[in-house]
mmCIF file with all atom_site columns, C-alpha atoms in Angstrom:
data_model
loop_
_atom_site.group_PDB
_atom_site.id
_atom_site.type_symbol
_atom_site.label_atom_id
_atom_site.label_alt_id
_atom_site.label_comp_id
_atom_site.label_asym_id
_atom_site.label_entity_id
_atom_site.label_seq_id
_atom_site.pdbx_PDB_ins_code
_atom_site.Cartn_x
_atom_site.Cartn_y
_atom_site.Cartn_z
_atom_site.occupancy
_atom_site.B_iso_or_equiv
_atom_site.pdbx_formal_charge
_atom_site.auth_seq_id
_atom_site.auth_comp_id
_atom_site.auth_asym_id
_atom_site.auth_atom_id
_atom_site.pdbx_PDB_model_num
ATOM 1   C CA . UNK A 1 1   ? 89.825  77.069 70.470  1.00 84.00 ? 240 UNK A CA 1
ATOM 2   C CA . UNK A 1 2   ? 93.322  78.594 69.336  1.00 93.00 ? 241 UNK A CA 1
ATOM 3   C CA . UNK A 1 3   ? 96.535  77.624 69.097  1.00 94.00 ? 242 UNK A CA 1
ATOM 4   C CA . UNK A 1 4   ? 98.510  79.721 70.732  1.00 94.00 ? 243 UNK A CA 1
ATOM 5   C CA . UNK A 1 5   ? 102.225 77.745 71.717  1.00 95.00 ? 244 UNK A CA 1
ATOM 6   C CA . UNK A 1 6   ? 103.989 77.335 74.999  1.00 97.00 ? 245 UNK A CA 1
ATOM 7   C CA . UNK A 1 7   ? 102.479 79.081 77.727  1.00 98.00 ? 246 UNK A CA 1
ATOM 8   C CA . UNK A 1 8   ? 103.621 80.134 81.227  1.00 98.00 ? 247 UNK A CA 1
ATOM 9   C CA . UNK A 1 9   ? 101.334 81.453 84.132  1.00 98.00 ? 248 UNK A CA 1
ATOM 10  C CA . UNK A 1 10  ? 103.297 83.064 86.746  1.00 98.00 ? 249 UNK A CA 1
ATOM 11  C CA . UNK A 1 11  ? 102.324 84.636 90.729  1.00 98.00 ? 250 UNK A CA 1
ATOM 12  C CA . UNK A 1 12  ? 99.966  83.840 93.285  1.00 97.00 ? 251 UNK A CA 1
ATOM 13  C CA . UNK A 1 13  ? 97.320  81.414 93.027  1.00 97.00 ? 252 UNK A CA 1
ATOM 14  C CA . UNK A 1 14  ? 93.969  82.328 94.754  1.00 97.00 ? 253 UNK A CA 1
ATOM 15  C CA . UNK A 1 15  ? 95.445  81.024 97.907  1.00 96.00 ? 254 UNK A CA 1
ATOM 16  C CA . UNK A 1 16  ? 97.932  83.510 97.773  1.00 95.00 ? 255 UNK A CA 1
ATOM 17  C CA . UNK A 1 17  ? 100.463 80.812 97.251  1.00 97.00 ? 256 UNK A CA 1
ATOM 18  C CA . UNK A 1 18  ? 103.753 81.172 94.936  1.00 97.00 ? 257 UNK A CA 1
ATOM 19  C CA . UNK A 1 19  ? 103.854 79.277 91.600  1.00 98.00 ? 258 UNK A CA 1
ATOM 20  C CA . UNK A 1 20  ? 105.123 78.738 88.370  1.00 98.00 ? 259 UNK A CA 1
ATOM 21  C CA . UNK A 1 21  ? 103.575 76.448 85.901  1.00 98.00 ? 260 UNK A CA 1
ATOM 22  C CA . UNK A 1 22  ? 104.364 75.790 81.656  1.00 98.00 ? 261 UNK A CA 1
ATOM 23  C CA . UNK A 1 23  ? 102.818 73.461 79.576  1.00 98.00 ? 262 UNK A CA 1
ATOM 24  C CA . UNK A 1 24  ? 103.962 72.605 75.589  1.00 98.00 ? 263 UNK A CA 1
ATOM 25  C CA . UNK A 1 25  ? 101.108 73.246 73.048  1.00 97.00 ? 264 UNK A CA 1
ATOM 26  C CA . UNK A 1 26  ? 102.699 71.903 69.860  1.00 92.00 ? 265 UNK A CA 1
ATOM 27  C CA . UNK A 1 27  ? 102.087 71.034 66.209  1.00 89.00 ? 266 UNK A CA 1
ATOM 28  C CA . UNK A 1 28  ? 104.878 70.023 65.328  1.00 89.00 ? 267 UNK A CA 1
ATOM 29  C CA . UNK A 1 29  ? 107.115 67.976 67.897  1.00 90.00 ? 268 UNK A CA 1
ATOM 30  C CA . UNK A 1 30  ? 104.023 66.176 69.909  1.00 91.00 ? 269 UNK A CA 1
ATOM 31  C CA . UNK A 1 31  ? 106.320 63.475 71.189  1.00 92.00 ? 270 UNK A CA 1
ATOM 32  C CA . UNK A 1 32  ? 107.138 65.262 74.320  1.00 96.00 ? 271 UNK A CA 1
ATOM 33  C CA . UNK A 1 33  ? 107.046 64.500 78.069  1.00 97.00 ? 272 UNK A CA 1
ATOM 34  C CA . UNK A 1 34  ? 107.332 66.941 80.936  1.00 98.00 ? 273 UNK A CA 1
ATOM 35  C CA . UNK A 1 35  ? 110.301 65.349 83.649  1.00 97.00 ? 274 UNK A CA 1
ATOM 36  C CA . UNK A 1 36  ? 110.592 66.425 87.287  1.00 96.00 ? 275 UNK A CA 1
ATOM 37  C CA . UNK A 1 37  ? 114.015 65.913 88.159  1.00 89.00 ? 276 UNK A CA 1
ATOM 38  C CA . UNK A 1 38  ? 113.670 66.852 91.819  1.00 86.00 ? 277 UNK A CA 1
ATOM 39  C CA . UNK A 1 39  ? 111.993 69.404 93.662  1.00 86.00 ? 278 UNK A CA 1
ATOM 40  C CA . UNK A 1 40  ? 114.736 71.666 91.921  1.00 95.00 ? 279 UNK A CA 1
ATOM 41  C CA . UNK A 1 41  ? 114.438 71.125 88.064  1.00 97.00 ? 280 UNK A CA 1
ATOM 42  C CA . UNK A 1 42  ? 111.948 70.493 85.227  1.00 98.00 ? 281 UNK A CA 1
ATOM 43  C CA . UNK A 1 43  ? 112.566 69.346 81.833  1.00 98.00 ? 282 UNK A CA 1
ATOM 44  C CA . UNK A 1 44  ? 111.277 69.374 78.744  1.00 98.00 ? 283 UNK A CA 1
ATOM 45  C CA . UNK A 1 45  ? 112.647 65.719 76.587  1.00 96.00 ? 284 UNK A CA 1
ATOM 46  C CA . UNK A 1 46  ? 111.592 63.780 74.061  1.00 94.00 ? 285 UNK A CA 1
ATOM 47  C CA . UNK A 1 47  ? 109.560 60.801 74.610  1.00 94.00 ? 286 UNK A CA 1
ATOM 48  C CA . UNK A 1 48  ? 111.036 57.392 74.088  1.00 89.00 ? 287 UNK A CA 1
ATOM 49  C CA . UNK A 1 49  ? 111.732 56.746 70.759  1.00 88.00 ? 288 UNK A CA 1
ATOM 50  C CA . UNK A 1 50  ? 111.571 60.209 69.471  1.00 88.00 ? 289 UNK A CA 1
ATOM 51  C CA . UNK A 1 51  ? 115.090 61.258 70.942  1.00 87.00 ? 290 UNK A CA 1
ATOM 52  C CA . UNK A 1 52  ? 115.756 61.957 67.497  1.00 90.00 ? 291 UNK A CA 1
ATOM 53  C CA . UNK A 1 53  ? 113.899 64.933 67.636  1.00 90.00 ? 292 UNK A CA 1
ATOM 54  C CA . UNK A 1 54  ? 116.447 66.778 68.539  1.00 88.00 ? 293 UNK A CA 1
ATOM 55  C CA . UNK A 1 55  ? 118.321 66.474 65.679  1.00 88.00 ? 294 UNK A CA 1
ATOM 56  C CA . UNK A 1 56  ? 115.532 67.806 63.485  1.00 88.00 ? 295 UNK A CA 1
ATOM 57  C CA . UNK A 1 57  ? 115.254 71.065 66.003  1.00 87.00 ? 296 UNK A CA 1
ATOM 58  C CA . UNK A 1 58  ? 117.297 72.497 69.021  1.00 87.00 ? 297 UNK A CA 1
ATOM 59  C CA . UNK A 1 59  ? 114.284 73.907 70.625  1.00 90.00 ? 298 UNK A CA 1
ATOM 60  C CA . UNK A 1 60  ? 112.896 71.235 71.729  1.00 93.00 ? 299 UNK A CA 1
ATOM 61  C CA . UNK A 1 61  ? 114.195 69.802 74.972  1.00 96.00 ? 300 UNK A CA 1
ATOM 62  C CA . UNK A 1 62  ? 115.458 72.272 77.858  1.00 97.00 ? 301 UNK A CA 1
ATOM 63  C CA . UNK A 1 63  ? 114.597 72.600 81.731  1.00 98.00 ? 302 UNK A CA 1
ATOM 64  C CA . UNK A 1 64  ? 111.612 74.787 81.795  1.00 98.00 ? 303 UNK A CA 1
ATOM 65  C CA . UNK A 1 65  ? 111.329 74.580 85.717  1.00 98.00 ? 304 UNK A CA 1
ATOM 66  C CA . UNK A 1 66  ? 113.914 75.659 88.129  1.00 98.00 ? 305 UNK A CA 1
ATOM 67  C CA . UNK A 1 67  ? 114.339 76.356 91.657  1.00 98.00 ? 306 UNK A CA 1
ATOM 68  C CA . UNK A 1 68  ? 116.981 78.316 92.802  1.00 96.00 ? 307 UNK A CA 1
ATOM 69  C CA . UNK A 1 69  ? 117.439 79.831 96.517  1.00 89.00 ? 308 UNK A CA 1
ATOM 70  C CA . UNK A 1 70  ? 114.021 81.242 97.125  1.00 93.00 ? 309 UNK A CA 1
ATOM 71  C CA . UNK A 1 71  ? 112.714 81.785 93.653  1.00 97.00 ? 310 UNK A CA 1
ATOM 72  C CA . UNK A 1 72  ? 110.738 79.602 91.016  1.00 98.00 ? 311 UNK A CA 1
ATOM 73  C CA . UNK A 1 73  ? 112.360 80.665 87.399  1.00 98.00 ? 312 UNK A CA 1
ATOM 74  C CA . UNK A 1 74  ? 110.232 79.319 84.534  1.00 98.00 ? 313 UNK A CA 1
ATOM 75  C CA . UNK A 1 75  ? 110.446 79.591 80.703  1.00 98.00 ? 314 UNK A CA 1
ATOM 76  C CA . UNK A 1 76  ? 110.162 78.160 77.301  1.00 98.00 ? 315 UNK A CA 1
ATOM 77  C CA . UNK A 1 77  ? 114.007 77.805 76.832  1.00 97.00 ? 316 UNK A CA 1
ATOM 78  C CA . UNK A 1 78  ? 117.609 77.353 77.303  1.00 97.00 ? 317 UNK A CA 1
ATOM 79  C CA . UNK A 1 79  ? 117.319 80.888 79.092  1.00 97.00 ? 318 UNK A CA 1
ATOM 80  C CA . UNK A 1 80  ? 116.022 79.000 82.340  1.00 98.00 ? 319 UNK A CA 1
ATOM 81  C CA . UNK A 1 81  ? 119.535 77.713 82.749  1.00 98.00 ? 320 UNK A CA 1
ATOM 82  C CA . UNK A 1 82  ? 120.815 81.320 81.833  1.00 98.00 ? 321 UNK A CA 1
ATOM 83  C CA . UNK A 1 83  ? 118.246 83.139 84.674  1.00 98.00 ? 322 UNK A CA 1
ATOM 84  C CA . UNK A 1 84  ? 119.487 80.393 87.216  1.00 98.00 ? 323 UNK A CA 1
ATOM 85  C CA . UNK A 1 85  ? 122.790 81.242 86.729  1.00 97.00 ? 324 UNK A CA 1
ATOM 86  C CA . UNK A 1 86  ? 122.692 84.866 87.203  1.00 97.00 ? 325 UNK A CA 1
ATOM 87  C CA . UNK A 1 87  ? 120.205 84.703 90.209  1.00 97.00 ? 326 UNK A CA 1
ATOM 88  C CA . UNK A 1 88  ? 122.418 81.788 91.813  1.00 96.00 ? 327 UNK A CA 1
ATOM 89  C CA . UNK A 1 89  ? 125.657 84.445 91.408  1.00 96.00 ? 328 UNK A CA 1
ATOM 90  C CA . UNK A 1 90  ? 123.343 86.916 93.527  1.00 95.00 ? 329 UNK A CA 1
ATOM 91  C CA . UNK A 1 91  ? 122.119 89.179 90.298  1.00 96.00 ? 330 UNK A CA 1
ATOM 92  C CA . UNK A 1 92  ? 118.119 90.769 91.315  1.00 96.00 ? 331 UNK A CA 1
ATOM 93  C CA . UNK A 1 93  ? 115.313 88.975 89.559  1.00 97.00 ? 332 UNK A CA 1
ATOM 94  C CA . UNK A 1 94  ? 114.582 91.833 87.143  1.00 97.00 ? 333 UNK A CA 1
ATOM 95  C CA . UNK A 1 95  ? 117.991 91.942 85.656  1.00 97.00 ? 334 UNK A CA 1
ATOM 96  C CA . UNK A 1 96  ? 118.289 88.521 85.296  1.00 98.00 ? 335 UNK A CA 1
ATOM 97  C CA . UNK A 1 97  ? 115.539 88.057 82.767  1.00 98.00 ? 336 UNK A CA 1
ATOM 98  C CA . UNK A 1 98  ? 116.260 90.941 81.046  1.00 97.00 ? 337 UNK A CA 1
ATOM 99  C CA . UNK A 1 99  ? 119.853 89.489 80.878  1.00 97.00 ? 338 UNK A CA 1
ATOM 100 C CA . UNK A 1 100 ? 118.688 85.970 79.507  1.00 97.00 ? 339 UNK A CA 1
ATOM 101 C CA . UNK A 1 101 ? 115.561 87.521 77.189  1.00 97.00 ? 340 UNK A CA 1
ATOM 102 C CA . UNK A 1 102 ? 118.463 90.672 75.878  1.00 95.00 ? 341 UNK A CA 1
ATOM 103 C CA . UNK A 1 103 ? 121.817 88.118 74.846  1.00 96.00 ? 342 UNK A CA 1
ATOM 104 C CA . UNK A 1 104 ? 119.773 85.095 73.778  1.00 96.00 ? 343 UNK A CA 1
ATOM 105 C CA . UNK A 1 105 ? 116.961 86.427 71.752  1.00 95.00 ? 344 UNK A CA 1
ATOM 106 C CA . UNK A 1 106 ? 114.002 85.396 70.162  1.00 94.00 ? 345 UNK A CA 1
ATOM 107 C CA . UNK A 1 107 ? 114.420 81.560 68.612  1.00 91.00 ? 346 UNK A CA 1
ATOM 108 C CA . UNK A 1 108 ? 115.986 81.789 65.312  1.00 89.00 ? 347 UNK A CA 1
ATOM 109 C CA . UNK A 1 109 ? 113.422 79.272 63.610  1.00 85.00 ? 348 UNK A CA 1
ATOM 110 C CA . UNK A 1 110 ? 110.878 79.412 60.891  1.00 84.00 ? 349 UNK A CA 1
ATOM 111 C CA . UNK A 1 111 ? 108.548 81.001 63.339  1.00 85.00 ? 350 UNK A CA 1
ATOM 112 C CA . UNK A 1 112 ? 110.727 83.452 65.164  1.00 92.00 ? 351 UNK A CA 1
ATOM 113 C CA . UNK A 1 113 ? 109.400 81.860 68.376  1.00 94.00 ? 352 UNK A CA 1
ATOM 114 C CA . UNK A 1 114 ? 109.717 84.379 71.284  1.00 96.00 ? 353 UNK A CA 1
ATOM 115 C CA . UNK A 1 115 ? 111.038 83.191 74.548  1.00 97.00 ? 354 UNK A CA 1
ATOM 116 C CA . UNK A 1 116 ? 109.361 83.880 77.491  1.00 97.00 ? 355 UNK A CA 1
ATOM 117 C CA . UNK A 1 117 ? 110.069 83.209 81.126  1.00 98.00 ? 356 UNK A CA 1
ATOM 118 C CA . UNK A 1 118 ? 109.117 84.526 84.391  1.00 98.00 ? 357 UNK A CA 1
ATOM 119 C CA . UNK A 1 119 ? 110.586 84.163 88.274  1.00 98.00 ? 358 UNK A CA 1
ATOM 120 C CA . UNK A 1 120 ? 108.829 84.356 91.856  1.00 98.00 ? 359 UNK A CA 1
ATOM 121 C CA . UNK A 1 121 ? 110.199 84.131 95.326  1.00 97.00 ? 360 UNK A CA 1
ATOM 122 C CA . UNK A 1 122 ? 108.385 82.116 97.815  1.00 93.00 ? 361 UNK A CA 1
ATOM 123 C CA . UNK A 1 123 ? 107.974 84.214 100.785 1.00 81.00 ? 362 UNK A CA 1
ATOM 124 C CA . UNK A 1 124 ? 104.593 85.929 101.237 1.00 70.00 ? 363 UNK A CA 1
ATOM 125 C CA . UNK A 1 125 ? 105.985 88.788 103.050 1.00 70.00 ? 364 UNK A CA 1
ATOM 126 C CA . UNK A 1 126 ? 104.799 91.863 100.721 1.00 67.00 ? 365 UNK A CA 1
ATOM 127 C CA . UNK A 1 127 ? 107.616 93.689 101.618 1.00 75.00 ? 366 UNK A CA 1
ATOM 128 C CA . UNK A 1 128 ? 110.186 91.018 99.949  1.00 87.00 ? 367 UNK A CA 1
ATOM 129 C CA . UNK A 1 129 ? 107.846 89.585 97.058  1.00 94.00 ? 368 UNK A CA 1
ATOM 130 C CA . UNK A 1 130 ? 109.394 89.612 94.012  1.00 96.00 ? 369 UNK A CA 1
ATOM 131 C CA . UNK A 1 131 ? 107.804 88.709 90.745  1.00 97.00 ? 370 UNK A CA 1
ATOM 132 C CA . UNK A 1 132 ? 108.604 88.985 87.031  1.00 98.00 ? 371 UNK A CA 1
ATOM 133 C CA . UNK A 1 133 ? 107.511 88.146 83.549  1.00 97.00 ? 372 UNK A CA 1
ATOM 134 C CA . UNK A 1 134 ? 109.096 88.813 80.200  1.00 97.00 ? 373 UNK A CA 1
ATOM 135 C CA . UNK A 1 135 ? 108.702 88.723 76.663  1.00 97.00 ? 374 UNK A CA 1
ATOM 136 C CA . UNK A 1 136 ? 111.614 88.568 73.338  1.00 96.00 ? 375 UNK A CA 1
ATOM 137 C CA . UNK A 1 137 ? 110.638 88.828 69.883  1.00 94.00 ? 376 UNK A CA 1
ATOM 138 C CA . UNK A 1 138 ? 111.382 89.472 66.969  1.00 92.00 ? 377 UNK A CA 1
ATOM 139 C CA . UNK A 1 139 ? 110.595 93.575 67.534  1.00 90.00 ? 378 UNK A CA 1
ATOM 140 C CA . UNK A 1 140 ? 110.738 93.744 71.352  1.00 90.00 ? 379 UNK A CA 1
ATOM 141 C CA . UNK A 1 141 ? 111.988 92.967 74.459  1.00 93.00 ? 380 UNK A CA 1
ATOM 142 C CA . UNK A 1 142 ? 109.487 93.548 77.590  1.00 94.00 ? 381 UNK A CA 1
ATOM 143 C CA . UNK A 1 143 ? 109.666 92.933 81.263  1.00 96.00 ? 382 UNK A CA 1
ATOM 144 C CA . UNK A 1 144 ? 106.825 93.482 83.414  1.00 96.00 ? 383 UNK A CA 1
ATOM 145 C CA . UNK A 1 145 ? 106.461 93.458 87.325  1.00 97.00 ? 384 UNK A CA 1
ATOM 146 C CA . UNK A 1 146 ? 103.475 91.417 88.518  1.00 97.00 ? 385 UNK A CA 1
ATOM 147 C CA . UNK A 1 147 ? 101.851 93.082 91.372  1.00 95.00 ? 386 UNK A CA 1
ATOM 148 C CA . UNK A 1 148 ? 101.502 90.958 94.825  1.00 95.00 ? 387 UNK A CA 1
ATOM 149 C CA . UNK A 1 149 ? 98.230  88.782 95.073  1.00 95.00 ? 388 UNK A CA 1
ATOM 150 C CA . UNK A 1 150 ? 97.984  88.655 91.314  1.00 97.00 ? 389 UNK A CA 1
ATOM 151 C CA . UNK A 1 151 ? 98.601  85.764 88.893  1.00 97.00 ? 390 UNK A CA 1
ATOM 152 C CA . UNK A 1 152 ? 99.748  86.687 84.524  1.00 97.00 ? 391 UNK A CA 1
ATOM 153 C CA . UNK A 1 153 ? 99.842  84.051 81.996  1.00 97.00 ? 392 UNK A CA 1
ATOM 154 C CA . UNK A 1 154 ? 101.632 84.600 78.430  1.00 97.00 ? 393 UNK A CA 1
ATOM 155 C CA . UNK A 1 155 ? 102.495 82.549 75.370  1.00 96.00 ? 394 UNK A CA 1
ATOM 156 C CA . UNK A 1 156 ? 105.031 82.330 72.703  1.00 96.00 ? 395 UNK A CA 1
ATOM 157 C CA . UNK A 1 157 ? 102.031 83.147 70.054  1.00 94.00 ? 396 UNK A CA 1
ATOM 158 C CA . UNK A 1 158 ? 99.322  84.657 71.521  1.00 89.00 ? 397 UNK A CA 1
ATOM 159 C CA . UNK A 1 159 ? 98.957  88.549 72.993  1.00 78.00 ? 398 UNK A CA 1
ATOM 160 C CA . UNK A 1 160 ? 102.568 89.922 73.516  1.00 77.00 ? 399 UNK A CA 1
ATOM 161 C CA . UNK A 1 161 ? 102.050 90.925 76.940  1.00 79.00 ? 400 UNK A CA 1
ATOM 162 C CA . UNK A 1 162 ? 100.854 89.060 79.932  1.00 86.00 ? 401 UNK A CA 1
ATOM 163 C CA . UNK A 1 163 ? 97.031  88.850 81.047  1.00 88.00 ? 402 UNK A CA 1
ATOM 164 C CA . UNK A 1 164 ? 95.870  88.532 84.371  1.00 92.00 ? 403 UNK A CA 1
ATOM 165 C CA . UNK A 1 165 ? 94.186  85.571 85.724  1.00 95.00 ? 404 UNK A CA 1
ATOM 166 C CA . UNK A 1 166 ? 92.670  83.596 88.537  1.00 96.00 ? 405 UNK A CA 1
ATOM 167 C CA . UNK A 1 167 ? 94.777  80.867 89.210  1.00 98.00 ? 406 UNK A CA 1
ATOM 168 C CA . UNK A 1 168 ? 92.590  78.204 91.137  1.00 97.00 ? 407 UNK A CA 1
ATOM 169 C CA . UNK A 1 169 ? 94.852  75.088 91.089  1.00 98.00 ? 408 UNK A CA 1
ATOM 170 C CA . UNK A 1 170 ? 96.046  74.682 95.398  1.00 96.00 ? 409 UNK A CA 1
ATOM 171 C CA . UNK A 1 171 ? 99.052  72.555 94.595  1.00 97.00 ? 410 UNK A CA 1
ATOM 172 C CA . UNK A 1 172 ? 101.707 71.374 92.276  1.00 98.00 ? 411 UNK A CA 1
ATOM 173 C CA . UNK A 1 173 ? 99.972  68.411 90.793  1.00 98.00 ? 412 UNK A CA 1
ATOM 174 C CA . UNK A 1 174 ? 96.587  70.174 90.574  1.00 98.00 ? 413 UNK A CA 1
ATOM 175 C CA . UNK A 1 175 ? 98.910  72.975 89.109  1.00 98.00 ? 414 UNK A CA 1
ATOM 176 C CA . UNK A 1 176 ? 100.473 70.908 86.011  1.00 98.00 ? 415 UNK A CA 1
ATOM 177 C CA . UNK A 1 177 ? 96.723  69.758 85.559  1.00 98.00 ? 416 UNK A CA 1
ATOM 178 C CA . UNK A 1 178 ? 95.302  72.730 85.438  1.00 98.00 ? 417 UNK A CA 1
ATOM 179 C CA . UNK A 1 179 ? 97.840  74.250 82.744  1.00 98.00 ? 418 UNK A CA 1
ATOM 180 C CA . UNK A 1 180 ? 97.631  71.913 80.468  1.00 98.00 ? 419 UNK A CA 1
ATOM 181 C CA . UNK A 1 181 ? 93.807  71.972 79.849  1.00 98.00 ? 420 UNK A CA 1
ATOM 182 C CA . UNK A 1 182 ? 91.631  73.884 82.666  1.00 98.00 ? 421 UNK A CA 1
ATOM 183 C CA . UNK A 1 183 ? 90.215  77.584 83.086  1.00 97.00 ? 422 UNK A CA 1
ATOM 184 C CA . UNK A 1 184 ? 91.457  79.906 80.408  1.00 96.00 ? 423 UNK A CA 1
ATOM 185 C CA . UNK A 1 185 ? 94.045  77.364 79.379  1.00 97.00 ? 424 UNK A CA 1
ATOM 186 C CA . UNK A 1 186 ? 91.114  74.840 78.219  1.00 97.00 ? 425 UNK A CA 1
ATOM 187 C CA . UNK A 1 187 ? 90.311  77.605 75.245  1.00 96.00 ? 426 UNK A CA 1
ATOM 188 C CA . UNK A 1 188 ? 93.972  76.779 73.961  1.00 96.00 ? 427 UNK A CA 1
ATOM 189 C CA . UNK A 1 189 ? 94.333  73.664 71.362  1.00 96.00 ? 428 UNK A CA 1
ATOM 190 C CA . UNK A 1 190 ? 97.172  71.127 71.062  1.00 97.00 ? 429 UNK A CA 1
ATOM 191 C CA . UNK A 1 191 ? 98.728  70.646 74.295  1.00 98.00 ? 430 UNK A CA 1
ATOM 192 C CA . UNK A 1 192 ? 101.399 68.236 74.917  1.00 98.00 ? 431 UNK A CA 1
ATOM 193 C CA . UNK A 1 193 ? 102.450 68.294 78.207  1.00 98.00 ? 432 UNK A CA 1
ATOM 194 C CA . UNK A 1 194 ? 102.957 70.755 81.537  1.00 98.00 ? 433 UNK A CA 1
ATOM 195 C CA . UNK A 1 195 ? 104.429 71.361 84.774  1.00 98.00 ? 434 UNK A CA 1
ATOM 196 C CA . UNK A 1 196 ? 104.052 73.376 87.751  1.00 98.00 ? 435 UNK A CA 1
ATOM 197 C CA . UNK A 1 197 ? 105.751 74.116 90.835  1.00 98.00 ? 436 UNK A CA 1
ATOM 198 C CA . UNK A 1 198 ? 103.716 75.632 94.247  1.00 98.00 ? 437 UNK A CA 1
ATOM 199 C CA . UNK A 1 199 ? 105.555 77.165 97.271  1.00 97.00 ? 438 UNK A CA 1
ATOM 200 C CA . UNK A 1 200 ? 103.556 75.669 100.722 1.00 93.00 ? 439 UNK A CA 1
ATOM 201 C CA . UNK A 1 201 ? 106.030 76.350 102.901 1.00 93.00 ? 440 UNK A CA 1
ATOM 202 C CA . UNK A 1 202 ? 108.789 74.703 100.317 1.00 95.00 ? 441 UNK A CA 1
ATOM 203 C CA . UNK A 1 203 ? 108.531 74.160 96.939  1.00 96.00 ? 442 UNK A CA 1
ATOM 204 C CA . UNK A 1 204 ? 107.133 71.199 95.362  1.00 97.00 ? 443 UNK A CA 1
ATOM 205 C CA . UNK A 1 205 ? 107.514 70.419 91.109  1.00 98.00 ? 444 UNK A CA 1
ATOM 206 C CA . UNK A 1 206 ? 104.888 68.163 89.978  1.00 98.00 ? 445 UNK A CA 1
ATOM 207 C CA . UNK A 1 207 ? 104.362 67.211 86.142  1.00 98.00 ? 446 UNK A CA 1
ATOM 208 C CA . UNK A 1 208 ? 101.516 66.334 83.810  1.00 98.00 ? 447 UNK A CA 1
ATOM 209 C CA . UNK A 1 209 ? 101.328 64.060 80.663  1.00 97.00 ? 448 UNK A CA 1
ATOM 210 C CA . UNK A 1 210 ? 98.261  62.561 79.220  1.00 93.00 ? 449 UNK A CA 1
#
């Protein structure tokens, strides 16, 4: 196993159904919950008794889910407000991550933490699918499309562009589940906690702490 930080998996799961799903692999800030909101909004928050965590670092607590129109945003950062913002004020997919990744940055901590986010919309019709991933650090910026039928994971530590995958979880609980410690994501150490959204005719957010 290897530790490779927050993680996002983005596309169509081998269903061919939307998603989005992150989960929090930490060393340093454990104390963490996923929170679904609604079926509109996923956050990241400390767990009781460790609000003071966010004193210590301001990376720590931000939605990482959102749903906005037709589209699932997702991302390790304040830039999931930023993305549904732009998308909400009618700006394409594309732009709006490059947007969010260009003005905001890589995190300025001891790490130079990337952010990374993605988007999908919901429909299955080929011919409106839209779906995104993208990458800041500390030397690039890079936004990839993700082709229709296919599924890309990436994390804040590991391989600086996406990698394709199988996604096999059906549905938004099995989603946050399957994240945080199956497949692939089982050779990663230190999770904390996850979350996942599914599009089955609307979308669901479901979340997932041990």
């Amino acid at each position: 196993m290897k530790y490779t930080g927050r993680i996002l998996a983005v596309g169509m799961n081998v269903e061919r159904k939307p998603f989005v799903a992150y989960r929090v692999s930490s060393r340093s800030f454990p104390n963490r919950q996923c929170y679904k909101y609604d079926d509109t909004k996923a956050a990241i928050l400390p767990k009781e008794g460790f609000e003071t965590d966010i004193y210590k670092n301001a990376y720590i607590t931000y939605n990482c889910i959102r749903i906005v129109n037709d589209a699932a945003i997702v991302s390790n950062g304040s830039h999931t407000d930023v993305i549904a913002d732009k998308l909400q004020r009618g700006m394409n997919m594309k732009d709006a991550l490059a947007y969010s990744l260009v003005t905001m940055d890589y995190e300025k901590d001891d790490y130079h933490t990337p952010r990374i986010a993605a988007a999908v919309t919901s429909t299955n019709d080929k011919g409106k699918y839209e779906c995104y991933v993208g990458i800041a650090n500390d030397e690039k910026f890079l936004i990839d499309r993700v082709p229709y039928g296919d599924a890309a994971f990436i994390s804040t530590y590991g391989s600086q562009n996406y990698d394709n995958l199988d996604f096999e979880a059906v549905n938004s609980k099995d989603a946050a589940k399957y994240i945080y410690d199956e497949g692939i994501f089982a050779n990663y150490e230190k999770p904390v906690t996850s979350g996942a959204a599914i599009f089955d005719g609307e979308w669901t957010i479901e979340t997932f702490t041990p």
